[in-house]
PDB file of C-alpha atoms and ligand atoms in Angstrom:
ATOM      1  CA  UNK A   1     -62.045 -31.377  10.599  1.00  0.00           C
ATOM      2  CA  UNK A   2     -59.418 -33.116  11.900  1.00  0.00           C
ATOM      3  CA  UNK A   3     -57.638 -33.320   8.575  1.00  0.00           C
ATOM      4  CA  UNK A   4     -57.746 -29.454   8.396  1.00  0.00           C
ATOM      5  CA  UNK A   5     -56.513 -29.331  11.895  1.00  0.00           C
ATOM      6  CA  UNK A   6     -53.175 -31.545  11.141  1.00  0.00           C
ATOM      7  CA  UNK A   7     -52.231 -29.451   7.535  1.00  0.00           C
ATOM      8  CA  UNK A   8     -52.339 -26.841   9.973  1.00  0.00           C
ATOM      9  CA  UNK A   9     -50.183 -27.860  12.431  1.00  0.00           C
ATOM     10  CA  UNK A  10     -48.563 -29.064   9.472  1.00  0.00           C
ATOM     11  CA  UNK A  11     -48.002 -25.924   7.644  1.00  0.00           C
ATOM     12  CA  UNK A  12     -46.933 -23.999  11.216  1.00  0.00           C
ATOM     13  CA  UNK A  13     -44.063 -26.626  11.477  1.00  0.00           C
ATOM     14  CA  UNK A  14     -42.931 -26.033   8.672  1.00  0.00           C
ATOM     15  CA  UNK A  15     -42.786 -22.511   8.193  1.00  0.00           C
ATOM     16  CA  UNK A  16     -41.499 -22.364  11.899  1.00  0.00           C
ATOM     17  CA  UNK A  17     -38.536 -24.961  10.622  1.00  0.00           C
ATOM     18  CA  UNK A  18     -38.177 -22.564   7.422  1.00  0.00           C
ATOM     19  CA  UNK A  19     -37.899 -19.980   9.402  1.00  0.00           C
ATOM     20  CA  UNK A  20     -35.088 -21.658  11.572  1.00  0.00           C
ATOM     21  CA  UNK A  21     -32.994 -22.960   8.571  1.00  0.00           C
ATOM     22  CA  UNK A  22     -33.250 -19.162   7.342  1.00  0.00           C
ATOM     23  CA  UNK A  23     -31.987 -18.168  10.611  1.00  0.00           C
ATOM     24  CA  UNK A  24     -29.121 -20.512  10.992  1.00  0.00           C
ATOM     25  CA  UNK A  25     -28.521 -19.557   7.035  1.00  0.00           C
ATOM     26  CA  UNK A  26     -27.579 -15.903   8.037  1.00  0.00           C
ATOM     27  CA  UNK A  27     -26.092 -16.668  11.408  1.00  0.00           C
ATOM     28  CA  UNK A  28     -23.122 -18.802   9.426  1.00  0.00           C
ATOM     29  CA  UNK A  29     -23.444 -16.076   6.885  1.00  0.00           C
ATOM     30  CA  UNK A  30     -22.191 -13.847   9.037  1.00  0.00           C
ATOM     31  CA  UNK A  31     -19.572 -15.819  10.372  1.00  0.00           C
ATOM     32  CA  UNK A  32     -18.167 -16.201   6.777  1.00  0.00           C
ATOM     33  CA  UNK A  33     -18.374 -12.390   6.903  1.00  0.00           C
ATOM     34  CA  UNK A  34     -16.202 -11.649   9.653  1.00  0.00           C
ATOM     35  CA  UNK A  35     -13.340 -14.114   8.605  1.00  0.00           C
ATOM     36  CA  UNK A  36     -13.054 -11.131   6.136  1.00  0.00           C
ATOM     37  CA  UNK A  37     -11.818  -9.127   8.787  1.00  0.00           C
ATOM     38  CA  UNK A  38      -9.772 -11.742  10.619  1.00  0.00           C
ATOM     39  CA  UNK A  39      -8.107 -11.898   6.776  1.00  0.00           C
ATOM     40  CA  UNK A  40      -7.958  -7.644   6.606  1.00  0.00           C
ATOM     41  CA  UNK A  41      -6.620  -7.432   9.852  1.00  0.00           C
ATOM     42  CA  UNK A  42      -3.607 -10.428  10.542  1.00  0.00           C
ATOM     43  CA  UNK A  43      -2.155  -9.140  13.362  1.00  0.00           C
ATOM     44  CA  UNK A  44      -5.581  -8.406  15.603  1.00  0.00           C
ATOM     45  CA  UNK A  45      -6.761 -11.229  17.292  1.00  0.00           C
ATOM     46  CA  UNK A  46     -10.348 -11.901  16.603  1.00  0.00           C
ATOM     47  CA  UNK A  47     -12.022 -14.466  19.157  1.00  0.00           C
ATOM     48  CA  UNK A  48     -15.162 -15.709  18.054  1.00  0.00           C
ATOM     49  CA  UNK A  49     -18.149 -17.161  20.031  1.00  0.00           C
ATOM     50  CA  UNK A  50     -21.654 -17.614  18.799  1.00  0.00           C
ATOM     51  CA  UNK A  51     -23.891 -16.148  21.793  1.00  0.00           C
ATOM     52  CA  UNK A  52     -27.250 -17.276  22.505  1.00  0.00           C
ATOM     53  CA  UNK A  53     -28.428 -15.451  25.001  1.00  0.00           C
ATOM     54  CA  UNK A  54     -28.241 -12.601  22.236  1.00  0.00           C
ATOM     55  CA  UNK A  55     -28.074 -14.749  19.289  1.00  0.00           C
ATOM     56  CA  UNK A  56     -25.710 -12.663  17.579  1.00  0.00           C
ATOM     57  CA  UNK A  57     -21.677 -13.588  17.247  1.00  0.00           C
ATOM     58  CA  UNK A  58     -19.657 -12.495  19.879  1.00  0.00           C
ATOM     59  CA  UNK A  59     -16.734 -11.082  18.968  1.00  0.00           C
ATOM     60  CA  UNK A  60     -13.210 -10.660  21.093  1.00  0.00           C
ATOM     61  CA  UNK A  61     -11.149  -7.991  19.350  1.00  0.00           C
ATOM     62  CA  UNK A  62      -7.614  -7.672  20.687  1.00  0.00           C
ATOM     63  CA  UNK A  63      -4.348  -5.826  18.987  1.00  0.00           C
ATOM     64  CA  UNK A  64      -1.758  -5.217  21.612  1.00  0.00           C
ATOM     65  CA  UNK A  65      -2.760  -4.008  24.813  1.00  0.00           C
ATOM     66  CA  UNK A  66      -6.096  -2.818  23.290  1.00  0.00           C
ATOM     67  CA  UNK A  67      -8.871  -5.328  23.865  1.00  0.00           C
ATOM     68  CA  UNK A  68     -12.627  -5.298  23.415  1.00  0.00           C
ATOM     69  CA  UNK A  69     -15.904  -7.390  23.297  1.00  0.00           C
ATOM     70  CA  UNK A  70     -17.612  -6.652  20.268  1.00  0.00           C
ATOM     71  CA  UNK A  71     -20.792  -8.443  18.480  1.00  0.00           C
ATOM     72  CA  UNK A  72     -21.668  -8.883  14.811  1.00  0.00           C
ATOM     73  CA  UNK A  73     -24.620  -6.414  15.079  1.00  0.00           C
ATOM     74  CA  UNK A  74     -25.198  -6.473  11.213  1.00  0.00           C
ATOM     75  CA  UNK A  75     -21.919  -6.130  10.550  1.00  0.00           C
ATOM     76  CA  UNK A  76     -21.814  -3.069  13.116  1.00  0.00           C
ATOM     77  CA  UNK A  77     -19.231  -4.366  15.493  1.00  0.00           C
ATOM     78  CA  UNK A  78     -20.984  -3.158  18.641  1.00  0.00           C
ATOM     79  CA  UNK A  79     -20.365  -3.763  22.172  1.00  0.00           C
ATOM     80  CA  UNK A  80     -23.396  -5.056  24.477  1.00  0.00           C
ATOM     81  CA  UNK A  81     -24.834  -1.527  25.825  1.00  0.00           C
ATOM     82  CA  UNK A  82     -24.996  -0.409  22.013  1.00  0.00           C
ATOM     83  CA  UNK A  83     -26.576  -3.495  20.537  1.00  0.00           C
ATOM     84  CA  UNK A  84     -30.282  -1.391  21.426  1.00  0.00           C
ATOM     85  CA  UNK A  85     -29.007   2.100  18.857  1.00  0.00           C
ATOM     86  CA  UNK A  86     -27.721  -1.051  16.083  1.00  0.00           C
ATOM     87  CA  UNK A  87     -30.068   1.063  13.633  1.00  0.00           C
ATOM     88  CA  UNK A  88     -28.282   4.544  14.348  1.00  0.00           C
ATOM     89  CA  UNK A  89     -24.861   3.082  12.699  1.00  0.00           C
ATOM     90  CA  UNK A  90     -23.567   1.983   9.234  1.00  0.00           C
ATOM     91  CA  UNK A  91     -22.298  -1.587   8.183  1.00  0.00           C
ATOM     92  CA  UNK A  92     -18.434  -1.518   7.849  1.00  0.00           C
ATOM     93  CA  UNK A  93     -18.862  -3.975   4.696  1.00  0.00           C
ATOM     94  CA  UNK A  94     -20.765  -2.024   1.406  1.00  0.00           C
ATOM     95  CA  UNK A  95     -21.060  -2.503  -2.213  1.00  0.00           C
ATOM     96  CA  UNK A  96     -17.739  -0.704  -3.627  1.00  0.00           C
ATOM     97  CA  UNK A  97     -18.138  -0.736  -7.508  1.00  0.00           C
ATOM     98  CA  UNK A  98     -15.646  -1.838 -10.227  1.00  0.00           C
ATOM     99  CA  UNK A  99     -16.478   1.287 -12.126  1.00  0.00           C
ATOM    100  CA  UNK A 100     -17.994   4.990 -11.592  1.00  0.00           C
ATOM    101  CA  UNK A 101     -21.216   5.298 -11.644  1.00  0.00           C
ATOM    102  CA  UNK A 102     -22.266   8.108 -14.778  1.00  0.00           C
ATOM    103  CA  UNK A 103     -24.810  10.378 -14.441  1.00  0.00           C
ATOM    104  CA  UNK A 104     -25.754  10.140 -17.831  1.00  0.00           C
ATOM    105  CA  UNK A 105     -27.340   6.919 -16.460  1.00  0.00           C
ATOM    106  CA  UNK A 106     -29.044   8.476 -13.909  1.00  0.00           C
ATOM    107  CA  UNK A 107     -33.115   7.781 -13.890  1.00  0.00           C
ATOM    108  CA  UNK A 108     -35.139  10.720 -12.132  1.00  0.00           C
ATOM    109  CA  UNK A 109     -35.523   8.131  -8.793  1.00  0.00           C
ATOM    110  CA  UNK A 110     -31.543   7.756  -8.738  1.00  0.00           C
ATOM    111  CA  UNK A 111     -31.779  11.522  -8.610  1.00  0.00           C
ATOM    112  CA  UNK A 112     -33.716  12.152  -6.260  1.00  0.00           C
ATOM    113  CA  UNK A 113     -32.281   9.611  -3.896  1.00  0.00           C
ATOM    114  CA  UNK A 114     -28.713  11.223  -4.716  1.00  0.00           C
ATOM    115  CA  UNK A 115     -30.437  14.059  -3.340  1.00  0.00           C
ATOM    116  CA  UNK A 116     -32.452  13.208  -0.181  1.00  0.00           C
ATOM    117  CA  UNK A 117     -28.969  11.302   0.523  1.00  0.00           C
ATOM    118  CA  UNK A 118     -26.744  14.285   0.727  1.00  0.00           C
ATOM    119  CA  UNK A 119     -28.978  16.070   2.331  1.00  0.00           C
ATOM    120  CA  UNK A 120     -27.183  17.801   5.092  1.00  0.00           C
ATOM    121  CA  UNK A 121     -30.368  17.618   7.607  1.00  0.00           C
ATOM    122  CA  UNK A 122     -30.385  13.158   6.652  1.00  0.00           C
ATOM    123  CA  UNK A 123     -26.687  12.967   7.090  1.00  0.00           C
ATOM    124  CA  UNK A 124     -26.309  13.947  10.646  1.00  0.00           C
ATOM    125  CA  UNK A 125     -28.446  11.887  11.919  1.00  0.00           C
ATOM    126  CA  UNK A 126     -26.606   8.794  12.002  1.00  0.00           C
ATOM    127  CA  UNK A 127     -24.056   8.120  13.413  1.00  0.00           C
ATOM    128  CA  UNK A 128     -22.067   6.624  10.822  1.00  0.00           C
ATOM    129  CA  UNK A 129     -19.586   3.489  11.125  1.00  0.00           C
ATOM    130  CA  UNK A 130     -18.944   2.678  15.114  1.00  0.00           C
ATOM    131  CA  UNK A 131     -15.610   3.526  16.477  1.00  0.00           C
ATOM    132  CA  UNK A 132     -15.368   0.415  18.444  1.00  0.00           C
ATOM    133  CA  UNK A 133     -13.157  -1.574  16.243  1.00  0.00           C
ATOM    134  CA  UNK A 134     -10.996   0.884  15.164  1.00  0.00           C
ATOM    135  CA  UNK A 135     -10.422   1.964  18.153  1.00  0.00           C
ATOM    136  CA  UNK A 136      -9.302  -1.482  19.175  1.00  0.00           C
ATOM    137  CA  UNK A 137      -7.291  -2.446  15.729  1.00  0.00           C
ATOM    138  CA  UNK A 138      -5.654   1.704  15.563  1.00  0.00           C
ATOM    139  CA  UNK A 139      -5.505   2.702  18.932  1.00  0.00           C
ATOM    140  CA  UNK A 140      -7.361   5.812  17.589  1.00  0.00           C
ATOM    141  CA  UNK A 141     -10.197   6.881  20.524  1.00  0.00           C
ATOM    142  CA  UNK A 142      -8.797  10.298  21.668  1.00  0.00           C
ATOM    143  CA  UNK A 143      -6.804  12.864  19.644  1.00  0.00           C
ATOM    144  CA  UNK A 144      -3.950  12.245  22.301  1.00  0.00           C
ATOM    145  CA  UNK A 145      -3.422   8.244  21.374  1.00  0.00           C
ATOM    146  CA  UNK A 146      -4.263   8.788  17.833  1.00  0.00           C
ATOM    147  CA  UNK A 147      -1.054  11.313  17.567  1.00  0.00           C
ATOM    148  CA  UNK A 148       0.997   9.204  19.347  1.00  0.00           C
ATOM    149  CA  UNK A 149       0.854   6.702  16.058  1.00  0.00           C
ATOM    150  CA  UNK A 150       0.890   9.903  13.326  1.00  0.00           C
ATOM    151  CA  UNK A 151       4.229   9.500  11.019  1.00  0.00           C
ATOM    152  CA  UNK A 152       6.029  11.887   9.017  1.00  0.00           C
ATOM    153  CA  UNK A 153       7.019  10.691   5.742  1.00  0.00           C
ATOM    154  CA  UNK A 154       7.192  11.446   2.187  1.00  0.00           C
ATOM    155  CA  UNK A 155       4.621  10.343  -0.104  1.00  0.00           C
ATOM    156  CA  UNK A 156       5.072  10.794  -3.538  1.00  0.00           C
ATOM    157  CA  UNK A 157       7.531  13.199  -2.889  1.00  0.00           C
ATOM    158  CA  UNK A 158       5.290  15.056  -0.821  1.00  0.00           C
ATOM    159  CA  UNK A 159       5.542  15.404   3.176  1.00  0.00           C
ATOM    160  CA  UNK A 160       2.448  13.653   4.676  1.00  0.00           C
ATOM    161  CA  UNK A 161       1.753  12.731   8.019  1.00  0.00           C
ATOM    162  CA  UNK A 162      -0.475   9.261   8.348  1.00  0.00           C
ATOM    163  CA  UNK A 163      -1.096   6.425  10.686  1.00  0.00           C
ATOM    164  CA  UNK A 164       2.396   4.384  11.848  1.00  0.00           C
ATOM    165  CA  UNK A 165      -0.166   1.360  10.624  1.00  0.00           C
ATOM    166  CA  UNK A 166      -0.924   2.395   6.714  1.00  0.00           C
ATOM    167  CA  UNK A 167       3.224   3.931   6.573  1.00  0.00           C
ATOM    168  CA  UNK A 168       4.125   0.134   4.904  1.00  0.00           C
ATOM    169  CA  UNK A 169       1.192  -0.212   2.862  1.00  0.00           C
ATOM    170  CA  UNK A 170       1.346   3.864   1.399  1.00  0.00           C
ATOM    171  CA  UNK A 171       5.161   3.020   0.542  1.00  0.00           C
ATOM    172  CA  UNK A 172       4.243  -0.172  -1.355  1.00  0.00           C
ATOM    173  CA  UNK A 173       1.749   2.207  -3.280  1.00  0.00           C
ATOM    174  CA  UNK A 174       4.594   4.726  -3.846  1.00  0.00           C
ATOM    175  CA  UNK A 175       6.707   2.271  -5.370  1.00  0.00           C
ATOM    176  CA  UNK A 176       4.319   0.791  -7.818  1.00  0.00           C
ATOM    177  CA  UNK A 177       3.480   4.277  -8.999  1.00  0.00           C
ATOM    178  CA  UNK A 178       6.946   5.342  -9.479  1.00  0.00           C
ATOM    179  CA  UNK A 179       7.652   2.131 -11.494  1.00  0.00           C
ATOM    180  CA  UNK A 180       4.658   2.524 -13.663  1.00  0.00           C
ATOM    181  CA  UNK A 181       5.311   6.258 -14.100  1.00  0.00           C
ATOM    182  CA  UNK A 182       8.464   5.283 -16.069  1.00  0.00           C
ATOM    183  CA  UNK A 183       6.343   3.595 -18.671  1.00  0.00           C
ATOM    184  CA  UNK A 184       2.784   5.804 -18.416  1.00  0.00           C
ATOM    185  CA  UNK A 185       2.988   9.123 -19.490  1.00  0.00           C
ATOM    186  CA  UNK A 186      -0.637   9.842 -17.854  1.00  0.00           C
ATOM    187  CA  UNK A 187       1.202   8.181 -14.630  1.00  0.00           C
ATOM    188  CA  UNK A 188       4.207  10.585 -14.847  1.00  0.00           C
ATOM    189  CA  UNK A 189       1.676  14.051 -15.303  1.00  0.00           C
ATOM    190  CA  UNK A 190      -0.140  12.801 -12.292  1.00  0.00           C
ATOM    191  CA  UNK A 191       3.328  12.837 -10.263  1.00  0.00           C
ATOM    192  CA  UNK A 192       4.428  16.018 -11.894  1.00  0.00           C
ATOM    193  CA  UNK A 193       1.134  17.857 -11.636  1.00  0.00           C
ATOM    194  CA  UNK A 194       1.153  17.309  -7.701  1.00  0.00           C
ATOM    195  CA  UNK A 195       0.667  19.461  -5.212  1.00  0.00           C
ATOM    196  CA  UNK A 196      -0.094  17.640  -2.094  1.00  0.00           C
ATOM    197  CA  UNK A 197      -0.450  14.541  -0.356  1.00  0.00           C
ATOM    198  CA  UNK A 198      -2.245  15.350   3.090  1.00  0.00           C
ATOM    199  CA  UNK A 199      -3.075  12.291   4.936  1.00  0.00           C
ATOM    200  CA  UNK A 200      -3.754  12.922   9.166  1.00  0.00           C
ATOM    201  CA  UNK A 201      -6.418  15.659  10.239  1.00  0.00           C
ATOM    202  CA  UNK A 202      -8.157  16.181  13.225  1.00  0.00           C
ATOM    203  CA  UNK A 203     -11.497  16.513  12.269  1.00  0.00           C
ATOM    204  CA  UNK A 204     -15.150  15.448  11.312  1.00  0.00           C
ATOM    205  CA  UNK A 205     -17.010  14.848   8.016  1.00  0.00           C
ATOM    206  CA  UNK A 206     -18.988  17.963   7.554  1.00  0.00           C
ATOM    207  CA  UNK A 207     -22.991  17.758   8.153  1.00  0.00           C
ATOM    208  CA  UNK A 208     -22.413  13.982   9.167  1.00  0.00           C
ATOM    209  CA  UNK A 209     -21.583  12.670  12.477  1.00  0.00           C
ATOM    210  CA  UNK A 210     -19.630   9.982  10.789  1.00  0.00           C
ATOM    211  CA  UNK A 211     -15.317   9.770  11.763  1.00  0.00           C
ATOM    212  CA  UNK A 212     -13.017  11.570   9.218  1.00  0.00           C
ATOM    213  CA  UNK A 213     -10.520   8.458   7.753  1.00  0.00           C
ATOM    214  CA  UNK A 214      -8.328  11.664   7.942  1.00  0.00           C
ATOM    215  CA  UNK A 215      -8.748  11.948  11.527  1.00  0.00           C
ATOM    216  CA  UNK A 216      -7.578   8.525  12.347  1.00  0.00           C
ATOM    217  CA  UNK A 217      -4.473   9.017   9.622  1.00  0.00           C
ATOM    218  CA  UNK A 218      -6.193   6.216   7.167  1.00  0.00           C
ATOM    219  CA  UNK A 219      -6.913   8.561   4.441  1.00  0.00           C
ATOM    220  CA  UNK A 220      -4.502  10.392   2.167  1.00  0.00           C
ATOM    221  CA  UNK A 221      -5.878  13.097  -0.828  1.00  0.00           C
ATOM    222  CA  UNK A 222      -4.035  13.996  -3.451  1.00  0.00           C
ATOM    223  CA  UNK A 223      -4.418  17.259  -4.984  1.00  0.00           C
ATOM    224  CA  UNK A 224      -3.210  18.773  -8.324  1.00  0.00           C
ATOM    225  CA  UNK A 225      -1.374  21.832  -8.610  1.00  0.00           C
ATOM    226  CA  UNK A 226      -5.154  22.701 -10.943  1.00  0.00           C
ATOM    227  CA  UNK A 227      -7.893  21.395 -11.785  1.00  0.00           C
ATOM    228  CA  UNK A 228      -8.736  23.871 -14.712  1.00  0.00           C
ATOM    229  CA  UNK A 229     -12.847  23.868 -15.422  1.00  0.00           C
ATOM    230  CA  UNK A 230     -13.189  20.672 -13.699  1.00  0.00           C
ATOM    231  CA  UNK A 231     -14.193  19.847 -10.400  1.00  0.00           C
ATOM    232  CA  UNK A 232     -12.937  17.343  -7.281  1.00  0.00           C
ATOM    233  CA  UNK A 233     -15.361  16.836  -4.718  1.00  0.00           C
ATOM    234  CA  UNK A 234     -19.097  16.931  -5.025  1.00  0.00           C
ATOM    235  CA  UNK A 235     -19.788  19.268  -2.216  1.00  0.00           C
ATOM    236  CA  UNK A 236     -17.655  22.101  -3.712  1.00  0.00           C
ATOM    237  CA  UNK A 237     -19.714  21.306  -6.489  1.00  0.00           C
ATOM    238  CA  UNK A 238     -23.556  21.645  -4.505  1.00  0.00           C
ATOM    239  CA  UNK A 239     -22.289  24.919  -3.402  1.00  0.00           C
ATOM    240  CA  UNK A 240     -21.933  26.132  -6.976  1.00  0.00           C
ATOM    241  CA  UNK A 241     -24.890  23.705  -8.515  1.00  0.00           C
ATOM    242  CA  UNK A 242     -27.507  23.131  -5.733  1.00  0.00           C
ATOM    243  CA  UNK A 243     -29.718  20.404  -6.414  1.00  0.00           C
ATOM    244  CA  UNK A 244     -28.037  19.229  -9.492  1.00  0.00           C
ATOM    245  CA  UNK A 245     -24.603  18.642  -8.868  1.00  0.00           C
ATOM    246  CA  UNK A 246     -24.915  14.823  -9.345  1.00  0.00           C
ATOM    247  CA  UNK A 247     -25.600  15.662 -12.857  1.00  0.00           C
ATOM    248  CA  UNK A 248     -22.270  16.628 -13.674  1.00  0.00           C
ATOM    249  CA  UNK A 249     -20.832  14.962 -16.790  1.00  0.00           C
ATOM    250  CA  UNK A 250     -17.985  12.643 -15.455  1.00  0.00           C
ATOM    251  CA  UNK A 251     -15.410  13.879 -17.743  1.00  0.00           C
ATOM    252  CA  UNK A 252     -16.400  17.277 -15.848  1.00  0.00           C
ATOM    253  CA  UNK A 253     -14.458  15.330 -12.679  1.00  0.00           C
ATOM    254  CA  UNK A 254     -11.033  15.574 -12.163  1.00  0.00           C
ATOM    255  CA  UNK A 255      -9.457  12.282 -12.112  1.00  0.00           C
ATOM    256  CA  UNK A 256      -6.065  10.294 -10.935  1.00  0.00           C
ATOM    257  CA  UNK A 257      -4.939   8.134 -13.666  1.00  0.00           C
ATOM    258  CA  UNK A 258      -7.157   4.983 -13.427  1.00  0.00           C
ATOM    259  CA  UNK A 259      -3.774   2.863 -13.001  1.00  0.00           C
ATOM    260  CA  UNK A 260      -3.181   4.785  -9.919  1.00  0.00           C
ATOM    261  CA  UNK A 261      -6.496   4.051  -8.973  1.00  0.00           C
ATOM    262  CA  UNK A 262      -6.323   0.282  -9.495  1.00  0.00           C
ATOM    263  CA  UNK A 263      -2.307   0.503  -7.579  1.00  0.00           C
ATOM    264  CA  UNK A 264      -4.490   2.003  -4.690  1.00  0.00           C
ATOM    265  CA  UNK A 265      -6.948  -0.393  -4.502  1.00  0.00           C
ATOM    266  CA  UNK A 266      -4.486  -3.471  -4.804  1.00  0.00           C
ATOM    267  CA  UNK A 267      -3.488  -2.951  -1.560  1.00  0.00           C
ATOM    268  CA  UNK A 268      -6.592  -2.127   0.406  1.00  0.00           C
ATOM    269  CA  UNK A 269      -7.293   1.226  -0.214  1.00  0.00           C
ATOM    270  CA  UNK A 270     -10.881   2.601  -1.858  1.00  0.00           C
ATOM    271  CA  UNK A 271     -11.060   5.562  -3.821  1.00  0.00           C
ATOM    272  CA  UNK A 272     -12.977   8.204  -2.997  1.00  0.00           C
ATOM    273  CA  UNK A 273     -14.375   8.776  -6.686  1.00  0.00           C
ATOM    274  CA  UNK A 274     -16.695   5.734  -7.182  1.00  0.00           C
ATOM    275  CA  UNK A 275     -18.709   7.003  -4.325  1.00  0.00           C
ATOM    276  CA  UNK A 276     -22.029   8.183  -4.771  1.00  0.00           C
ATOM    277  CA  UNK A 277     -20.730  11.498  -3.333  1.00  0.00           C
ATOM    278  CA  UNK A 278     -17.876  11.718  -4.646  1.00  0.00           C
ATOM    279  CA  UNK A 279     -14.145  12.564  -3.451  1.00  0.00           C
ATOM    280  CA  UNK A 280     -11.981  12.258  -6.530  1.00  0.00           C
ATOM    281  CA  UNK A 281      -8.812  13.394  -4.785  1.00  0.00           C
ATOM    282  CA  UNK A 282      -9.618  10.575  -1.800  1.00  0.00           C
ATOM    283  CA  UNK A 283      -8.393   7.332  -1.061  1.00  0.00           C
ATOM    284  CA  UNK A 284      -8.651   5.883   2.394  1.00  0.00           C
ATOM    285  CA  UNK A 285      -7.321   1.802   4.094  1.00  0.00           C
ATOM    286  CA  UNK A 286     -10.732  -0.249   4.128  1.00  0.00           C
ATOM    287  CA  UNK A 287      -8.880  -3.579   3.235  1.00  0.00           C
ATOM    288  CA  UNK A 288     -12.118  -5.370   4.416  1.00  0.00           C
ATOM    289  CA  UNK A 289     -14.517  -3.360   1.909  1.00  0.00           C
ATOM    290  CA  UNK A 290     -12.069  -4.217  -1.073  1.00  0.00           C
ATOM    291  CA  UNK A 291     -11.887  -7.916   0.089  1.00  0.00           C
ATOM    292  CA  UNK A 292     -15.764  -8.188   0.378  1.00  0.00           C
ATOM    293  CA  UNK A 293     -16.407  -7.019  -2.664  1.00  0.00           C
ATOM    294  CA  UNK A 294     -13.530  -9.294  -4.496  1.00  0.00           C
ATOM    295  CA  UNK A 295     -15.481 -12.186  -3.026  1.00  0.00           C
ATOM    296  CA  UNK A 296     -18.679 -10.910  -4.694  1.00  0.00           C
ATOM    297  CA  UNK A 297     -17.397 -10.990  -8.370  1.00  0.00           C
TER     298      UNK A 297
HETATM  299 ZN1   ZN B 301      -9.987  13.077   1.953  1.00  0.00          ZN
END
């Protein structure tokens, strides 16, 4: 009996110390996560404390005058009175993949997940990616200090207005486009074929309760003069194709030349197309989603 007893106590220990060494696992996990962000972002300060009393990492965000206490939250970046509504939000950090996803490959599950996903009714009930950091980093919580950082410039010819913040990184863009569109005749119709560059919008996503990029100036869309028989974004497709829009052949999407794509991407920003619901015309600064997803390969 007393033999049983001790593998007991035995066994308890050691799942208890498993579980501990699983915990400790994921807390400096997380830690290596959020040196993404500290690489991302150079010029915010990021202050890092591991906090017991929550057991979470504690994170002092300051750019400027703009200053805020933040925790890891699952990669939520959350101050204290939000840490209890962690499950309402989105992680900043998500699988971004080196190539589009075809339909063609689609089982009936992917489908149907595709579907339950876009759902207008499912997509407003988060409330997509917190504001807090951004905020901090972009200075972006009202429409009045957001404008106060808005830029006109010319994009690819094109008059845009974006975030004072992304103005540097957009230009180096420009230039490696213009360079390669000497050489790439795909390149060069892309430029010619233009019609817009629209960056800075005050608005929401629609049916989500999730921040526009555009409404912070971080996202830019660039439209062709036409798009012939093919299609851009995958709402204006559900409109015409209700439940099966995510069945569209790819080579039924318009698309920028993938060498723009990659330019874009080299310097932080994602494209719109490789999402699920896709945005071909899209491309928006999420320097820590392209770094995270370097590190994976
Ligand atoms: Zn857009």
């Amino acid at each position: 009996m007393k033999k049983y007893l001790l593998s007991f106590v035995f066994i308890i220990l050691s799942v208890n110390i498993f579980a501990q060494e699983q915990l400790s696992k994921e807390i400096l996990h997380n830690r290596e996560l959020i040196k993404i962000f500290e690489k991302a972002y150079p010029q915010v300060n990021f202050e890092i404390n591991f906090d017991e009393s929550v057991n979470d990492w504690k994170i002092q965000v300051q750019c400027e005058n703009r200053i805020a206490t933040l925790y890891w939250a699952d990669g939520k970046f959350l101050p204290k009175e939000e840490l209890g509504s962690k499950d309402l939000y989105s992680a900043f950090l998500y699988p971004y993949p080196k190539e589009v996803a075809d339909p063609k490959n689609f089982t009936q599950e992917d489908i149907q997940r595709i579907r339950d996903f876009s759902n207008p009714k499912n997509r407003s009930k988060g409330k997509g990616t917190a504001p807090f950091l951004y905020n901090v980093i972009y200075d972006v919580e009202t429409r009045l200090s957001t404008e106060t950082h808005i830029k006109t410039f010319l994009f690819l010819n094109k008059r845009t207005n974006a975030h004072n913040y992304i103005h540097k990184k957009l230009d180096d863009v420009q230039k490696e486009i213009f360079e390669v569109s000497k050489i790439n005749d795909e390149v060069k119709f892309f430029l010619d074929n233009l019609n817009s560059a629209d960056s800075y919008a005050w608005r929401k996503i629609s049916d989500s309760g999730n921040r526009s990029f555009h409404s912070m100036g971080l996202a830019i869309d660039v439209l062709p003069k036409g798009w012939g028989q093919k299609n851009l974004y995958w709402a204006w497709r559900r409109d015409i194709d209700g439940d099966n829009w995510m069945k569209l052949p790819l080579e039924r999407r318009w698309m920028p030349p993938q060498k723009v794509i990659e330019i874009f991407e080299s310097h932080g920003f994602l494209w719109g197309g490789k999402w699920i619901i896709w945005d071909n015309m899209h491309f928006e600064y999420r320097p820590e989603v392209i770094l995270y997803n370097n590190m994976k390969k």
